[in-house]
Amino acid sequence: MREPGIDYEAVFHALPGAVALLTTQLFFADVNEEWLRAFGRSREQVIGHYMPDDYAEWPDHPNAAAVRNIEASLHRVAETGKPEAMELQGFEPTGTVPHGVVDARYWSMINIPVLGADGRVALLLHRVEEVTELIQARVVALSLQEAMLPVPHPAGRHPAAVRYRPAVDMLEVGGDWYDLVDLPSDRLGIAVGDVVGHGLSAASVMGQLRSALSAVSRAADGPARTLEVLELYAHSVLGAENTTVVNAFVDWNTHDITYSSAGHPPPALLRSDGTVEFLDRATNPPLGARLEHGPWPQATMSFTGGGFLVLYTDGLVERRREDIDTGLARLTHSLACHRTADADTLADALLADLFPPGGIRDDTALVIVPL
């Protein structure tokens, strides 16, 4: 029995997203109803129209760059026959915007080749989805996260260089954080941590743990005791399980670094001669993941002047389908190459050397303390 035919034209026009069919020369062949609604156009204003025409006469138009990106992507799909998901494109308004109204609009776009009977690209399917509200929510969330983090430089004698970079492909904030605490007797407490997950819930957990650790550091006799108390507190915070954190106390009187870690990547000690040592002799599982509870491990390493202590989250060194040792080797090489730089220059150099060309896939926090 022959199956009834499918009216693909009806399916196209019923699609919930804004979709256009273009010729390989970028003329509109068809658009669905959602496209007309999203862009406020009639079918007569669109069909047969050359897509980039509206902007071709204004090379300095605020949206010219976005239109060039779309045009280039469509031409690549027409030539290669391979679909392409574009980076988010931002569009500024062309008219007057009332004061207080958010003007920029952001769109997610996918270009897909439609093959003819001969196997060649006959048409281009151009699908767009507005994500302005998601971008606005991310901006708010990032502002909240930044507000939860301490000022970059502690008030004492030993300022640090800090950097925080969100992942390029995440529309939600992460749970990476750092803390700097001035302690009596010319000491500095430094902590870096990473809460599992993303979004406002992860940022909320991050804020609670950072505040708790900051308070405990001022009263505890060392990093191990600080993490013991923090783990007890984490049991009462929903979403805090499996958080990784490393805590270090730097003492300039004794020239010692005392540290303890809860499943976190090891801090790096860059000595003045360019050698790098990782502080990895006092590590427990992440918070809440220990099978047996007992004293937290703690270790001490001496230092001489002219070096740096570097703490970071895993976004700096970890890559998908790559062993962590490879990332640590990259970090070691970069530190040695820039050993004569100051803290701020070193921080920027590490980000430039270690971040992949396409951007990071995980949030990253970085703290560098001159010794």
Coordinates of C-alpha atoms in Angstrom, one line a residue:
M1 CA 0.0 0.0 0.0
R2 CA 1.4 3.4 -1.0
E3 CA 1.9 5.8 1.9
P4 CA 0.2 9.2 1.5
G5 CA 2.4 12.0 0.3
I6 CA 3.8 14.6 2.7
D7 CA 3.1 18.2 2.0
Y8 CA 6.6 19.5 2.8
E9 CA 5.6 23.1 1.9
A10 CA 3.0 23.0 4.6
V11 CA 5.5 21.5 7.0
F12 CA 8.0 24.4 6.1
H13 CA 5.4 27.1 6.8
A14 CA 4.3 25.5 10.0
L15 CA 7.8 25.3 11.5
P16 CA 8.0 27.2 14.9
G17 CA 11.3 28.9 14.2
A18 CA 12.0 31.6 11.7
V19 CA 13.2 29.9 8.5
A20 CA 14.1 31.1 5.0
L21 CA 15.0 29.3 1.8
L22 CA 17.6 31.1 -0.3
T23 CA 19.0 30.5 -3.7
T24 CA 22.8 29.9 -3.9
Q25 CA 23.0 33.5 -5.0
L26 CA 21.3 34.6 -1.7
F27 CA 17.9 35.6 -3.1
F28 CA 14.9 34.7 -1.0
A29 CA 13.0 31.8 -2.5
D30 CA 10.6 31.3 0.4
V31 CA 10.1 32.2 4.1
N32 CA 7.7 30.7 6.7
E33 CA 5.2 32.6 8.6
E34 CA 7.4 32.9 11.7
W35 CA 10.0 34.7 9.6
L36 CA 7.5 37.3 8.5
R37 CA 6.3 37.8 12.1
A38 CA 9.8 38.0 13.6
F39 CA 11.0 40.6 11.1
G40 CA 7.8 42.5 10.6
R41 CA 7.8 42.0 6.8
S42 CA 5.2 41.0 4.2
R43 CA 5.8 38.2 1.8
E44 CA 5.9 40.7 -1.1
Q45 CA 8.7 42.6 0.6
V46 CA 10.8 39.5 1.0
I47 CA 10.4 36.9 -1.9
G48 CA 12.9 37.6 -4.7
H49 CA 14.8 40.1 -2.6
Y50 CA 18.6 39.9 -2.3
M51 CA 19.4 39.3 1.3
P52 CA 22.4 41.7 1.8
D53 CA 20.9 44.5 -0.3
D54 CA 19.6 46.5 2.7
Y55 CA 23.2 47.0 4.0
A56 CA 25.3 47.0 0.8
E57 CA 25.1 50.8 0.4
W58 CA 26.2 51.5 4.0
P59 CA 29.6 50.0 4.7
D60 CA 29.7 51.9 8.0
H61 CA 26.3 50.8 9.1
P62 CA 26.4 49.4 12.6
N63 CA 25.1 46.0 11.4
A64 CA 27.3 45.8 8.3
A65 CA 29.8 43.4 10.1
A66 CA 27.0 41.0 11.1
V67 CA 25.6 41.0 7.6
R68 CA 29.0 40.3 6.1
N69 CA 29.4 37.3 8.5
I70 CA 26.0 35.9 7.4
E71 CA 26.8 36.4 3.8
A72 CA 30.2 34.7 4.1
S73 CA 28.7 31.7 6.0
L74 CA 26.0 31.2 3.4
H75 CA 28.6 31.3 0.6
R76 CA 30.7 28.7 2.4
V77 CA 27.7 26.4 2.8
A78 CA 26.9 26.8 -0.9
E79 CA 30.4 26.0 -1.9
T80 CA 31.2 23.1 0.5
G81 CA 27.7 21.5 0.9
K82 CA 28.3 21.4 4.7
P83 CA 26.0 22.9 7.3
E84 CA 27.4 25.7 9.5
A85 CA 26.3 26.9 12.9
M86 CA 27.3 30.6 13.2
E87 CA 28.5 32.4 16.3
L88 CA 25.9 34.6 17.9
Q89 CA 25.3 37.8 15.8
G90 CA 24.4 41.1 17.5
F91 CA 22.3 43.7 15.7
E92 CA 22.1 47.3 16.7
P93 CA 18.8 49.2 16.0
T94 CA 18.7 51.4 12.9
G95 CA 16.2 53.9 14.4
T96 CA 15.8 56.0 17.6
V97 CA 15.5 53.9 20.7
P98 CA 13.8 55.3 23.8
H99 CA 16.0 56.0 26.8
G100 CA 16.2 52.9 29.1
V101 CA 15.3 50.4 26.4
V102 CA 17.8 47.7 25.6
D103 CA 18.6 48.2 22.0
A104 CA 20.9 45.4 20.8
R105 CA 19.3 42.1 19.6
Y106 CA 21.1 38.8 19.4
W107 CA 20.4 36.0 17.0
S108 CA 21.5 32.3 16.7
M109 CA 21.8 31.2 13.1
I110 CA 22.2 27.9 11.3
N111 CA 22.8 27.5 7.6
I112 CA 22.0 24.2 5.9
P113 CA 22.5 23.1 2.3
V114 CA 19.5 21.6 0.4
L115 CA 20.7 19.2 -2.3
G116 CA 19.1 18.8 -5.6
A117 CA 18.6 15.5 -7.6
D118 CA 22.1 15.8 -9.0
G119 CA 23.7 16.0 -5.5
R120 CA 24.6 19.6 -5.8
V121 CA 23.5 22.4 -3.5
A122 CA 20.2 23.8 -4.9
L123 CA 19.0 25.9 -2.0
L124 CA 20.1 27.2 1.4
L125 CA 18.0 26.8 4.5
H126 CA 18.7 29.7 6.8
R127 CA 17.3 29.3 10.3
V128 CA 17.4 32.1 12.9
E129 CA 16.4 32.3 16.6
E130 CA 16.4 35.4 18.7
V131 CA 18.3 34.8 22.0
T132 CA 18.4 38.4 23.3
E133 CA 16.7 37.5 26.6
L134 CA 19.3 34.8 27.2
I135 CA 22.2 37.2 26.5
Q136 CA 20.6 39.8 28.8
A137 CA 20.2 37.1 31.5
R138 CA 23.8 36.1 31.2
V139 CA 25.0 39.7 31.6
V140 CA 22.9 40.0 34.8
A141 CA 24.3 36.7 36.0
L142 CA 27.9 37.7 35.3
S143 CA 27.4 40.9 37.1
L144 CA 26.1 39.0 40.1
Q145 CA 29.0 36.6 40.0
E146 CA 31.5 39.5 39.8
A147 CA 29.8 41.2 42.7
M148 CA 30.3 38.0 44.8
L149 CA 34.1 37.9 44.1
P150 CA 36.5 40.0 46.1
V151 CA 38.3 43.0 44.9
P152 CA 41.4 42.0 42.8
H153 CA 44.0 43.4 45.2
P154 CA 44.1 42.7 48.9
A155 CA 44.6 45.6 51.2
G156 CA 47.9 44.3 52.6
R157 CA 51.5 44.5 51.4
H158 CA 51.3 41.7 48.8
P159 CA 48.9 42.5 46.0
A160 CA 47.9 39.7 43.6
A161 CA 47.0 39.6 39.9
V162 CA 43.6 38.0 39.3
R163 CA 41.7 37.1 36.2
Y164 CA 38.2 35.6 35.6
R165 CA 37.1 34.5 32.2
P166 CA 33.7 33.0 31.4
A167 CA 33.4 30.2 28.8
V168 CA 32.7 31.5 25.3
D169 CA 29.9 29.0 24.5
M170 CA 28.0 29.1 27.8
L171 CA 24.9 31.3 28.2
E172 CA 25.1 30.7 32.0
V173 CA 27.6 31.7 34.6
G174 CA 29.8 29.1 36.2
G175 CA 30.8 28.4 39.7
D176 CA 34.5 29.3 39.6
W177 CA 35.8 31.6 42.3
Y178 CA 38.8 32.9 44.2
D179 CA 39.5 34.6 47.5
L180 CA 42.3 36.6 49.0
V181 CA 42.6 37.1 52.8
D182 CA 45.1 39.3 54.6
L183 CA 46.3 37.4 57.7
P184 CA 48.3 38.5 60.8
S185 CA 52.1 38.3 60.9
D186 CA 52.6 39.2 57.2
R187 CA 50.7 36.2 55.8
L188 CA 48.2 35.9 52.9
G189 CA 45.5 33.3 52.5
I190 CA 44.6 32.4 48.9
A191 CA 41.9 30.1 47.7
V192 CA 40.5 29.1 44.3
G193 CA 37.5 26.8 43.9
D194 CA 35.1 25.4 41.3
V195 CA 31.4 24.5 42.0
V196 CA 29.9 21.8 39.8
G197 CA 27.4 23.1 37.2
H198 CA 26.4 26.4 35.8
G199 CA 23.7 29.0 36.2
L200 CA 22.5 31.1 39.1
S201 CA 22.3 28.2 41.4
A202 CA 26.0 27.4 40.9
A203 CA 26.8 31.1 41.4
S204 CA 24.8 31.1 44.6
V205 CA 26.6 28.1 46.0
M206 CA 29.9 29.7 45.0
G207 CA 29.1 32.8 46.9
Q208 CA 28.1 30.9 50.0
L209 CA 31.3 28.7 50.0
R210 CA 33.6 31.6 49.2
S211 CA 32.2 33.7 52.1
A212 CA 32.4 30.7 54.5
L213 CA 36.0 30.0 53.5
S214 CA 37.0 33.6 53.8
A215 CA 35.6 33.8 57.3
V216 CA 37.1 30.4 58.4
S217 CA 40.5 31.4 57.0
R218 CA 40.8 34.2 59.5
A219 CA 40.3 32.0 62.5
A220 CA 41.7 28.6 61.5
D221 CA 45.4 27.7 62.2
G222 CA 46.0 26.6 58.6
P223 CA 44.6 25.5 55.2
A224 CA 43.8 21.9 56.4
R225 CA 41.6 23.0 59.2
T226 CA 40.0 25.6 56.9
L227 CA 38.9 22.9 54.5
E228 CA 37.8 20.6 57.3
V229 CA 35.4 23.3 58.5
L230 CA 34.4 24.2 54.9
E231 CA 33.4 20.6 54.2
L232 CA 31.2 20.5 57.3
Y233 CA 29.5 23.6 56.1
A234 CA 29.2 22.3 52.5
H235 CA 27.0 19.4 53.8
S236 CA 24.3 22.0 54.6
V237 CA 24.4 23.8 51.2
L238 CA 22.4 22.2 48.4
G239 CA 24.6 21.8 45.3
A240 CA 27.9 22.2 47.1
E241 CA 28.9 18.5 46.8
N242 CA 31.9 17.7 44.7
T243 CA 33.1 21.2 44.8
T244 CA 36.9 21.4 44.3
V245 CA 39.0 24.0 46.2
V246 CA 42.6 24.6 47.0
N247 CA 43.7 26.8 49.9
A248 CA 47.2 28.1 50.6
F249 CA 48.7 30.3 53.3
V250 CA 51.9 32.3 52.3
D251 CA 54.1 33.4 55.1
W252 CA 56.7 36.0 54.2
N253 CA 58.4 35.7 57.6
T254 CA 59.3 32.0 57.3
H255 CA 59.2 32.0 53.5
D256 CA 56.9 29.0 53.5
I257 CA 53.7 28.1 51.6
T258 CA 51.3 25.8 53.5
Y259 CA 48.6 24.3 51.4
S260 CA 45.8 21.8 51.2
S261 CA 43.5 20.7 48.4
A262 CA 40.1 19.2 47.9
G263 CA 40.4 17.5 44.5
H264 CA 41.6 20.7 42.8
P265 CA 44.3 21.1 40.2
P266 CA 47.6 21.7 42.0
P267 CA 49.0 25.3 42.4
A268 CA 52.2 26.0 40.6
L269 CA 55.3 27.5 42.3
L270 CA 57.4 29.4 39.7
R271 CA 60.9 30.0 41.1
S272 CA 63.1 32.8 39.9
D273 CA 65.3 30.4 37.9
G274 CA 62.4 29.3 35.8
T275 CA 61.8 25.9 37.4
V276 CA 58.2 25.0 38.2
E277 CA 57.0 22.8 41.1
F278 CA 53.4 21.7 41.6
L279 CA 52.0 21.7 45.1
D280 CA 50.4 18.3 45.0
R281 CA 51.4 16.5 48.2
A282 CA 48.3 17.4 50.2
T283 CA 45.2 16.4 48.3
N284 CA 41.8 14.9 49.3
P285 CA 38.7 14.2 47.2
P286 CA 36.3 17.1 46.5
L287 CA 34.1 18.4 49.3
G288 CA 31.6 15.9 50.4
A289 CA 33.2 13.0 48.4
R290 CA 35.4 11.5 51.1
L291 CA 34.4 7.9 52.2
E292 CA 36.1 8.3 55.6
H293 CA 36.3 11.5 57.5
G294 CA 39.5 12.5 59.4
P295 CA 42.2 15.1 59.5
W296 CA 42.7 17.0 56.2
P297 CA 46.2 16.6 54.7
Q298 CA 48.5 19.6 54.7
A299 CA 51.9 20.2 53.3
T300 CA 54.5 23.0 53.3
M301 CA 57.0 24.2 50.7
S302 CA 59.6 26.8 51.1
F303 CA 60.2 29.6 48.6
T304 CA 62.7 32.4 47.9
G305 CA 62.1 35.8 46.6
G306 CA 61.5 36.6 43.0
G307 CA 59.1 33.8 42.2
F308 CA 55.3 33.5 41.8
L309 CA 52.6 31.3 43.3
V310 CA 49.9 30.5 40.7
L311 CA 46.4 29.1 41.5
Y312 CA 43.8 28.4 38.9
T313 CA 40.7 26.5 38.0
D314 CA 40.6 23.6 35.5
G315 CA 39.5 25.7 32.6
L316 CA 43.1 27.0 32.3
V317 CA 44.6 23.5 31.7
E318 CA 42.0 20.9 30.9
R319 CA 40.9 20.2 27.3
R320 CA 38.4 17.6 26.1
R321 CA 40.0 14.3 25.0
E322 CA 43.3 15.3 26.5
D323 CA 45.2 14.1 29.5
I324 CA 45.5 16.7 32.3
D325 CA 49.3 16.2 32.3
T326 CA 49.4 17.7 28.8
G327 CA 47.7 20.8 30.1
L328 CA 50.0 21.0 33.1
A329 CA 53.0 20.7 30.8
R330 CA 51.7 23.7 28.7
L331 CA 51.3 25.7 31.9
T332 CA 54.9 24.8 33.0
H333 CA 56.3 25.9 29.7
S334 CA 54.4 29.2 29.6
L335 CA 55.4 30.0 33.2
A336 CA 59.1 29.3 32.4
C337 CA 59.0 31.5 29.3
H338 CA 57.5 34.5 31.1
R339 CA 59.4 34.1 34.4
T340 CA 60.8 37.6 34.3
A341 CA 57.5 39.3 33.8
D342 CA 55.5 41.1 36.5
A343 CA 52.3 39.5 37.9
D344 CA 49.8 41.3 35.7
T345 CA 51.9 40.7 32.6
L346 CA 52.3 37.0 33.5
A347 CA 48.6 36.6 34.1
D348 CA 47.8 38.0 30.6
A349 CA 50.6 35.9 29.0
L350 CA 49.2 32.6 30.6
L351 CA 45.7 33.3 29.2
A352 CA 47.1 34.1 25.8
D353 CA 49.3 31.0 25.7
L354 CA 46.9 28.5 27.2
F355 CA 43.5 29.5 25.9
P356 CA 42.7 27.7 22.5
P357 CA 42.0 29.9 19.4
G358 CA 38.3 29.2 19.6
G359 CA 38.0 30.2 23.2
I360 CA 37.6 28.2 26.4
R361 CA 34.8 25.8 27.0
D362 CA 34.9 26.2 30.8
D363 CA 35.0 29.2 33.1
T364 CA 38.5 30.0 34.4
A365 CA 39.8 31.8 37.5
L366 CA 43.5 32.6 37.9
V367 CA 45.4 34.1 40.8
I368 CA 49.1 35.0 40.7
V369 CA 50.9 36.1 43.9
P370 CA 54.4 37.6 43.6
L371 CA 56.8 36.1 46.1

